[in-house]
Coordinates of N, CA and C in Angstrom, one line a residue:
M1 N 0.8 -1.2 0.0 CA 0.0 0.0 0.0 C 0.9 1.2 0.0
A2 N 0.5 2.2 -0.7 CA 1.2 3.4 -0.8 C 0.8 4.4 0.2
I3 N 1.1 4.2 1.5 CA 0.8 5.1 2.6 C 1.9 6.2 2.5
I4 N 1.4 7.4 2.1 CA 2.3 8.5 1.9 C 2.5 9.2 3.2
N5 N 1.5 9.3 4.1 CA 1.6 10.0 5.3 C 0.6 9.4 6.3
V6 N 1.0 9.4 7.6 CA 0.1 9.0 8.7 C 0.1 10.1 9.6
R7 N -1.2 10.6 9.9 CA -1.3 11.8 10.7 C -2.3 11.6 11.8
I8 N -2.0 12.1 13.0 CA -2.9 12.1 14.1 C -3.5 13.5 14.1
D9 N -4.8 13.6 14.0 CA -5.5 14.9 14.0 C -6.9 14.7 14.7
G10 N -7.1 15.3 15.8 CA -8.3 15.2 16.5 C -9.5 15.6 15.7
R11 N -9.3 16.4 14.7 CA -10.4 16.9 13.9 C -10.7 16.0 12.7
L12 N -9.8 15.0 12.5 CA -9.8 14.1 11.3 C -9.7 14.9 10.0
I13 N -10.8 15.2 9.3 CA -10.6 15.9 8.0 C -11.2 17.3 8.2
H14 N -10.3 18.3 7.9 CA -10.7 19.7 8.0 C -9.8 20.5 7.0
G15 N -9.8 21.8 7.1 CA -9.1 22.6 6.1 C -7.6 22.2 5.9
Q16 N -6.9 22.0 7.0 CA -5.5 21.7 6.8 C -5.3 20.3 6.1
V17 N -6.0 19.3 6.5 CA -5.9 18.0 5.9 C -6.5 18.1 4.5
A18 N -7.7 18.6 4.3 CA -8.4 18.6 3.0 C -7.6 19.4 2.0
N19 N -7.2 20.6 2.4 CA -6.6 21.5 1.4 C -5.1 21.5 1.3
L20 N -4.4 21.6 2.5 CA -2.9 21.7 2.5 C -2.3 20.3 2.3
W21 N -2.6 19.4 3.1 CA -1.8 18.1 3.1 C -2.2 17.3 1.9
T22 N -3.4 17.2 1.5 CA -3.8 16.4 0.3 C -3.1 16.9 -1.0
S23 N -3.1 18.2 -1.1 CA -2.5 18.8 -2.3 C -1.0 18.7 -2.3
Y24 N -0.4 19.0 -1.1 CA 1.0 19.0 -1.0 C 1.6 17.6 -1.2
L25 N 0.9 16.6 -0.8 CA 1.4 15.2 -0.9 C 0.8 14.5 -2.1
D26 N -0.1 15.2 -2.9 CA -0.7 14.6 -4.1 C -1.5 13.3 -3.7
I27 N -2.3 13.4 -2.7 CA -3.1 12.3 -2.1 C -4.3 12.0 -3.0
T28 N -4.5 10.7 -3.2 CA -5.7 10.2 -4.0 C -6.7 9.6 -3.1
R29 N -6.4 9.2 -1.9 CA -7.3 8.6 -0.9 C -7.0 9.0 0.5
I30 N -8.0 9.5 1.2 CA -7.8 9.7 2.7 C -8.5 8.5 3.3
M31 N -7.7 7.9 4.2 CA -8.3 6.8 5.0 C -8.4 7.2 6.4
V32 N -9.6 7.5 6.9 CA -9.9 7.8 8.3 C -10.0 6.5 9.0
V33 N -9.2 6.3 10.0 CA -9.3 5.0 10.8 C -9.8 5.4 12.2
D34 N -11.0 5.1 12.4 CA -11.7 5.6 13.7 C -12.9 4.7 13.9
D35 N -12.9 3.9 15.0 CA -14.0 3.0 15.2 C -15.3 3.8 15.4
V36 N -15.3 4.9 16.1 CA -16.5 5.7 16.4 C -17.1 6.3 15.1
A37 N -16.2 7.0 14.3 CA -16.7 7.6 13.0 C -17.2 6.5 12.1
A38 N -16.5 5.4 12.0 CA -16.9 4.3 11.1 C -18.3 3.7 11.4
A39 N -18.7 3.9 12.7 CA -20.0 3.3 13.1 C -21.1 4.3 13.1
N40 N -20.8 5.6 12.7 CA -21.8 6.7 12.8 C -22.0 7.3 11.4
D41 N -23.2 7.1 10.9 CA -23.6 7.6 9.6 C -23.4 9.1 9.5
I42 N -23.8 9.9 10.6 CA -23.7 11.3 10.5 C -22.2 11.7 10.5
D43 N -21.3 11.1 11.3 CA -19.9 11.4 11.2 C -19.4 11.1 9.8
K44 N -19.7 10.0 9.2 CA -19.3 9.6 7.9 C -19.7 10.6 6.8
A45 N -21.0 11.1 7.0 CA -21.5 12.1 6.0 C -20.7 13.4 6.1
G46 N -20.4 13.8 7.3 CA -19.6 15.0 7.5 C -18.2 14.9 7.0
L47 N -17.6 13.7 7.1 CA -16.3 13.5 6.6 C -16.3 13.5 5.1
R48 N -17.4 12.9 4.5 CA -17.5 13.0 3.0 C -17.6 14.4 2.5
L49 N -18.3 15.2 3.2 CA -18.5 16.7 2.8 C -17.1 17.4 2.9
A50 N -16.3 17.0 3.9 CA -15.0 17.7 4.1 C -13.9 17.2 3.2
C51 N -14.1 16.0 2.6 CA -13.1 15.5 1.7 C -13.1 16.2 0.4
P52 N -11.9 16.6 0.0 CA -11.8 17.4 -1.3 C -12.3 16.6 -2.5
A53 N -12.8 17.3 -3.5 CA -13.3 16.7 -4.7 C -12.1 16.0 -5.4
G54 N -12.3 14.9 -5.9 CA -11.3 14.1 -6.6 C -10.5 13.2 -5.7
V55 N -10.7 13.3 -4.4 CA -10.0 12.4 -3.5 C -11.0 11.4 -2.9
N56 N -10.6 10.1 -3.0 CA -11.4 9.1 -2.5 C -11.3 9.1 -0.9
L57 N -12.4 8.6 -0.3 CA -12.4 8.5 1.2 C -12.8 7.1 1.6
S58 N -12.1 6.7 2.6 CA -12.5 5.5 3.4 C -12.6 5.8 4.8
V59 N -13.7 5.5 5.5 CA -13.8 5.7 6.9 C -14.0 4.3 7.5
L60 N -13.0 3.8 8.2 CA -13.0 2.4 8.6 C -12.6 2.2 10.1
P61 N -13.2 1.1 10.7 CA -12.7 0.7 12.0 C -11.3 0.1 11.9
V62 N -10.7 0.1 13.0 CA -9.3 -0.4 13.0 C -9.1 -1.7 12.3
E63 N -9.9 -2.7 12.7 CA -9.7 -4.1 12.1 C -9.8 -4.1 10.6
R64 N -10.8 -3.4 10.1 CA -11.1 -3.4 8.7 C -9.9 -2.7 7.9
A65 N -9.5 -1.6 8.5 CA -8.4 -0.8 7.9 C -7.1 -1.6 7.9
A66 N -6.8 -2.4 9.0 CA -5.6 -3.2 9.0 C -5.7 -4.3 7.9
T67 N -6.9 -4.9 7.8 CA -7.1 -5.9 6.7 C -6.9 -5.4 5.4
N68 N -7.5 -4.2 5.1 CA -7.4 -3.6 3.7 C -5.9 -3.2 3.4
I69 N -5.2 -2.7 4.4 CA -3.8 -2.3 4.2 C -2.9 -3.5 4.0
I70 N -3.1 -4.5 4.8 CA -2.3 -5.8 4.7 C -2.6 -6.5 3.4
E71 N -3.8 -6.5 2.9 CA -4.2 -7.1 1.6 C -3.8 -6.3 0.4
G72 N -3.3 -5.1 0.6 CA -2.9 -4.2 -0.5 C -4.0 -3.6 -1.3
R73 N -5.1 -3.4 -0.7 CA -6.3 -3.0 -1.4 C -6.1 -1.7 -2.1
Y74 N -5.3 -0.8 -1.6 CA -5.1 0.5 -2.2 C -3.7 0.7 -2.7
D75 N -3.0 -0.3 -3.1 CA -1.6 -0.2 -3.5 C -1.3 0.7 -4.6
S76 N -2.3 1.0 -5.5 CA -2.1 1.8 -6.6 C -2.4 3.3 -6.3
Q77 N -2.8 3.6 -5.0 CA -3.2 4.9 -4.7 C -2.2 5.6 -3.7
R78 N -2.3 6.9 -3.6 CA -1.4 7.6 -2.6 C -2.3 8.0 -1.4
V79 N -2.1 7.3 -0.3 CA -3.0 7.3 0.8 C -2.5 8.1 2.0
L80 N -3.3 8.9 2.5 CA -3.1 9.7 3.8 C -4.0 9.0 4.8
V81 N -3.3 8.4 5.8 CA -4.1 7.8 6.9 C -4.2 8.8 8.0
V82 N -5.5 9.0 8.5 CA -5.7 10.0 9.6 C -6.4 9.3 10.7
T83 N -6.0 9.5 11.9 CA -6.6 9.0 13.1 C -6.7 10.1 14.2
R84 N -7.5 9.9 15.2 CA -7.7 10.9 16.2 C -6.6 10.8 17.3
N85 N -6.0 9.6 17.4 CA -5.1 9.5 18.6 C -4.0 8.4 18.3
P86 N -3.0 8.4 19.0 CA -1.9 7.4 18.8 C -2.3 5.9 19.2
Q87 N -3.3 5.8 20.0 CA -3.8 4.5 20.4 C -4.3 3.7 19.2
T88 N -5.0 4.4 18.3 CA -5.5 3.7 17.1 C -4.4 3.2 16.3
L89 N -3.3 4.0 16.1 CA -2.2 3.6 15.3 C -1.4 2.4 16.0
L90 N -1.3 2.4 17.3 CA -0.7 1.3 17.9 C -1.5 0.0 17.6
R91 N -2.9 0.1 17.7 CA -3.7 -1.0 17.4 C -3.5 -1.5 15.9
L92 N -3.3 -0.6 15.0 CA -3.0 -1.0 13.6 C -1.7 -1.7 13.5
V93 N -0.7 -1.2 14.2 CA 0.7 -1.8 14.2 C 0.6 -3.2 14.8
E94 N -0.1 -3.3 15.9 CA -0.3 -4.6 16.6 C -1.0 -5.7 15.7
Q95 N -1.8 -5.2 14.7 CA -2.5 -6.1 13.8 C -1.6 -6.4 12.6
G96 N -0.4 -5.9 12.6 CA 0.5 -6.3 11.5 C 0.8 -5.2 10.4
V97 N 0.2 -4.0 10.6 CA 0.4 -2.9 9.7 C 1.8 -2.3 9.9
V98 N 2.6 -2.2 8.8 CA 3.9 -1.6 8.9 C 3.8 -0.1 8.7
L99 N 4.2 0.7 9.7 CA 4.3 2.1 9.6 C 5.7 2.6 9.8
T100 N 6.2 3.5 9.0 CA 7.6 4.0 9.2 C 7.6 5.3 9.9
E101 N 6.6 6.2 9.7 CA 6.6 7.5 10.3 C 5.2 7.9 10.7
I102 N 5.0 8.6 11.8 CA 3.7 9.1 12.2 C 3.9 10.6 12.6
N103 N 3.0 11.4 12.1 CA 3.0 12.9 12.3 C 1.9 13.2 13.3
A104 N 2.2 13.8 14.5 CA 1.2 14.3 15.4 C 1.0 15.7 15.0
G105 N -0.2 15.9 14.3 CA -0.5 17.3 13.8 C -1.3 18.1 14.7
N106 N -2.4 17.5 15.2 CA -3.3 18.3 16.1 C -3.9 17.3 17.1
M107 N -3.5 17.4 18.3 CA -4.1 16.7 19.4 C -4.7 17.7 20.4
P108 N -6.0 17.8 20.4 CA -6.6 19.0 21.1 C -6.4 18.9 22.6
K109 N -6.5 20.1 23.2 CA -6.4 20.4 24.6 C -7.7 19.9 25.3
T110 N -7.6 19.1 26.4 CA -8.7 18.7 27.2 C -8.3 18.9 28.7
D111 N -9.2 18.6 29.6 CA -8.9 18.7 31.0 C -7.8 17.7 31.4
Q112 N -7.6 16.6 30.6 CA -6.7 15.5 31.0 C -5.3 15.7 30.3
T113 N -5.2 16.7 29.4 CA -3.9 16.7 28.6 C -3.0 17.9 29.1
R114 N -1.8 17.8 28.7 CA -0.9 18.9 28.9 C -0.2 19.2 27.5
P115 N 0.2 20.4 27.3 CA 0.8 20.8 26.0 C 2.2 20.4 25.9
I116 N 2.6 19.9 24.7 CA 4.0 19.7 24.4 C 4.4 20.5 23.2
R117 N 3.4 21.1 22.6 CA 3.6 22.0 21.5 C 2.3 22.7 21.3
K118 N 2.2 23.8 20.6 CA 1.0 24.6 20.5 C -0.2 23.8 20.1
T119 N -0.1 22.9 19.2 CA -1.3 22.1 18.8 C -1.2 20.7 19.2
V120 N -0.3 20.3 20.0 CA -0.2 18.9 20.5 C -0.3 18.8 22.0
H121 N -1.3 18.2 22.5 CA -1.6 18.1 23.9 C -1.7 16.6 24.2
V122 N -1.0 16.1 25.2 CA -1.0 14.7 25.5 C -1.4 14.3 26.9
T123 N -1.8 13.0 27.0 CA -2.0 12.4 28.3 C -0.9 11.5 28.6
D124 N -0.8 11.0 29.8 CA 0.2 10.1 30.2 C 0.1 8.8 29.3
D125 N -1.1 8.4 29.0 CA -1.3 7.2 28.2 C -0.8 7.5 26.7
D126 N -1.1 8.7 26.2 CA -0.5 9.0 24.9 C 1.0 8.9 24.9
I127 N 1.6 9.4 25.9 CA 3.1 9.4 26.0 C 3.6 7.9 26.0
A128 N 2.9 7.1 26.8 CA 3.3 5.6 26.9 C 3.1 5.0 25.5
V129 N 2.1 5.3 24.8 CA 1.8 4.8 23.5 C 2.9 5.3 22.5
F130 N 3.2 6.5 22.5 CA 4.3 7.1 21.6 C 5.6 6.4 21.9
K131 N 5.9 6.1 23.2 CA 7.2 5.4 23.5 C 7.1 4.0 22.9
T132 N 6.0 3.3 23.0 CA 5.9 2.0 22.4 C 6.1 2.0 20.9
L133 N 5.4 3.0 20.3 CA 5.6 3.1 18.8 C 7.0 3.4 18.4
S134 N 7.7 4.3 19.2 CA 9.1 4.6 18.9 C 10.0 3.4 19.1
E135 N 9.7 2.6 20.1 CA 10.5 1.4 20.4 C 10.3 0.3 19.2
K136 N 9.2 0.5 18.5 CA 9.0 -0.4 17.4 C 9.7 0.1 16.1
G137 N 10.4 1.2 16.2 CA 11.2 1.7 15.1 C 10.5 2.7 14.3
I138 N 9.3 3.2 14.7 CA 8.6 4.2 14.0 C 9.0 5.6 14.3
K139 N 9.3 6.4 13.3 CA 9.7 7.8 13.5 C 8.5 8.6 13.9
L140 N 8.6 9.4 14.9 CA 7.5 10.2 15.4 C 7.8 11.7 15.3
T141 N 7.0 12.4 14.6 CA 7.2 13.8 14.4 C 6.0 14.6 14.8
A142 N 6.2 15.9 14.9 CA 5.1 16.9 15.1 C 5.3 17.9 14.0
Q143 N 4.2 18.1 13.3 CA 4.2 19.1 12.2 C 2.7 19.4 11.8
L144 N 2.4 20.7 12.0 CA 1.0 21.1 11.8 C 0.6 21.2 10.3
V145 N 1.5 21.9 9.6 CA 1.2 22.1 8.2 C 2.5 21.8 7.4
P146 N 2.4 21.6 6.1 CA 3.5 21.1 5.3 C 4.7 22.1 5.3
N147 N 4.5 23.4 5.4 CA 5.6 24.3 5.3 C 6.2 24.6 6.7
E148 N 5.8 23.9 7.7 CA 6.4 24.0 9.0 C 7.4 22.9 9.2
E149 N 8.5 23.2 9.9 CA 9.5 22.3 10.1 C 9.0 21.1 10.9
K150 N 9.4 19.9 10.5 CA 9.1 18.7 11.3 C 10.0 18.7 12.6
V151 N 9.4 18.4 13.7 CA 10.1 18.3 15.0 C 10.0 16.9 15.5
D152 N 11.1 16.4 16.1 CA 11.1 15.1 16.7 C 10.2 15.0 17.9
L153 N 9.1 14.3 17.8 CA 8.1 14.2 18.8 C 8.7 13.7 20.1
M154 N 9.6 12.7 20.0 CA 10.2 12.1 21.2 C 11.0 13.1 22.0
K155 N 11.6 14.1 21.4 CA 12.3 15.1 22.1 C 11.4 16.1 22.8
L156 N 10.2 16.3 22.3 CA 9.2 17.1 22.9 C 8.6 16.4 24.2
L157 N 8.6 15.1 24.1 CA 8.0 14.4 25.3 C 9.0 14.4 26.4

C-alpha cells in the first residue's frame, strides 16, 4: 500500500488536511481510521463533505483498515491515513500494519492533557503509546502544516 503520510489529528478531516496536506502530498485517498466515526452515519457524512473533490475517502474501523492495508487493497493509490489518537495507530501496528513514520499534527487540549507543542496536547497514556511506537522503530514527528519544520516528537516528550 502506498501510505504517503500517517497523521494524528483530533479533527480528522478539516481545512489543513483537506486543502494543504492532500494537495502537498498529491493524495488520492484519505483513509480515516476511527471506530466511532466508522460506526456513525452522521460522522461519515460530515467527513465525506469535508473530503476534497477528486480524493477518495474510506472511513474504517481499526480491524477493517488493517485488513485492507495488509491485503494491499489501495496499493495503486497515494494514501493519507488519519486517526484521532496514537492508540488507534498502535492497534493498527499490533495487527501487522507496517508504519515507518507518524505525524502528530493536532491533538486537542482537554482537562486531561498537557501541551508539548502549540497544537499537540498529550495524556500520560498518549506518552506511553508514543514510547511503544518509537520502540517499534517508527519515527514520530510533530508538524501542523507542510511548510512548518518537522520536529522530533520524542524530544518534545
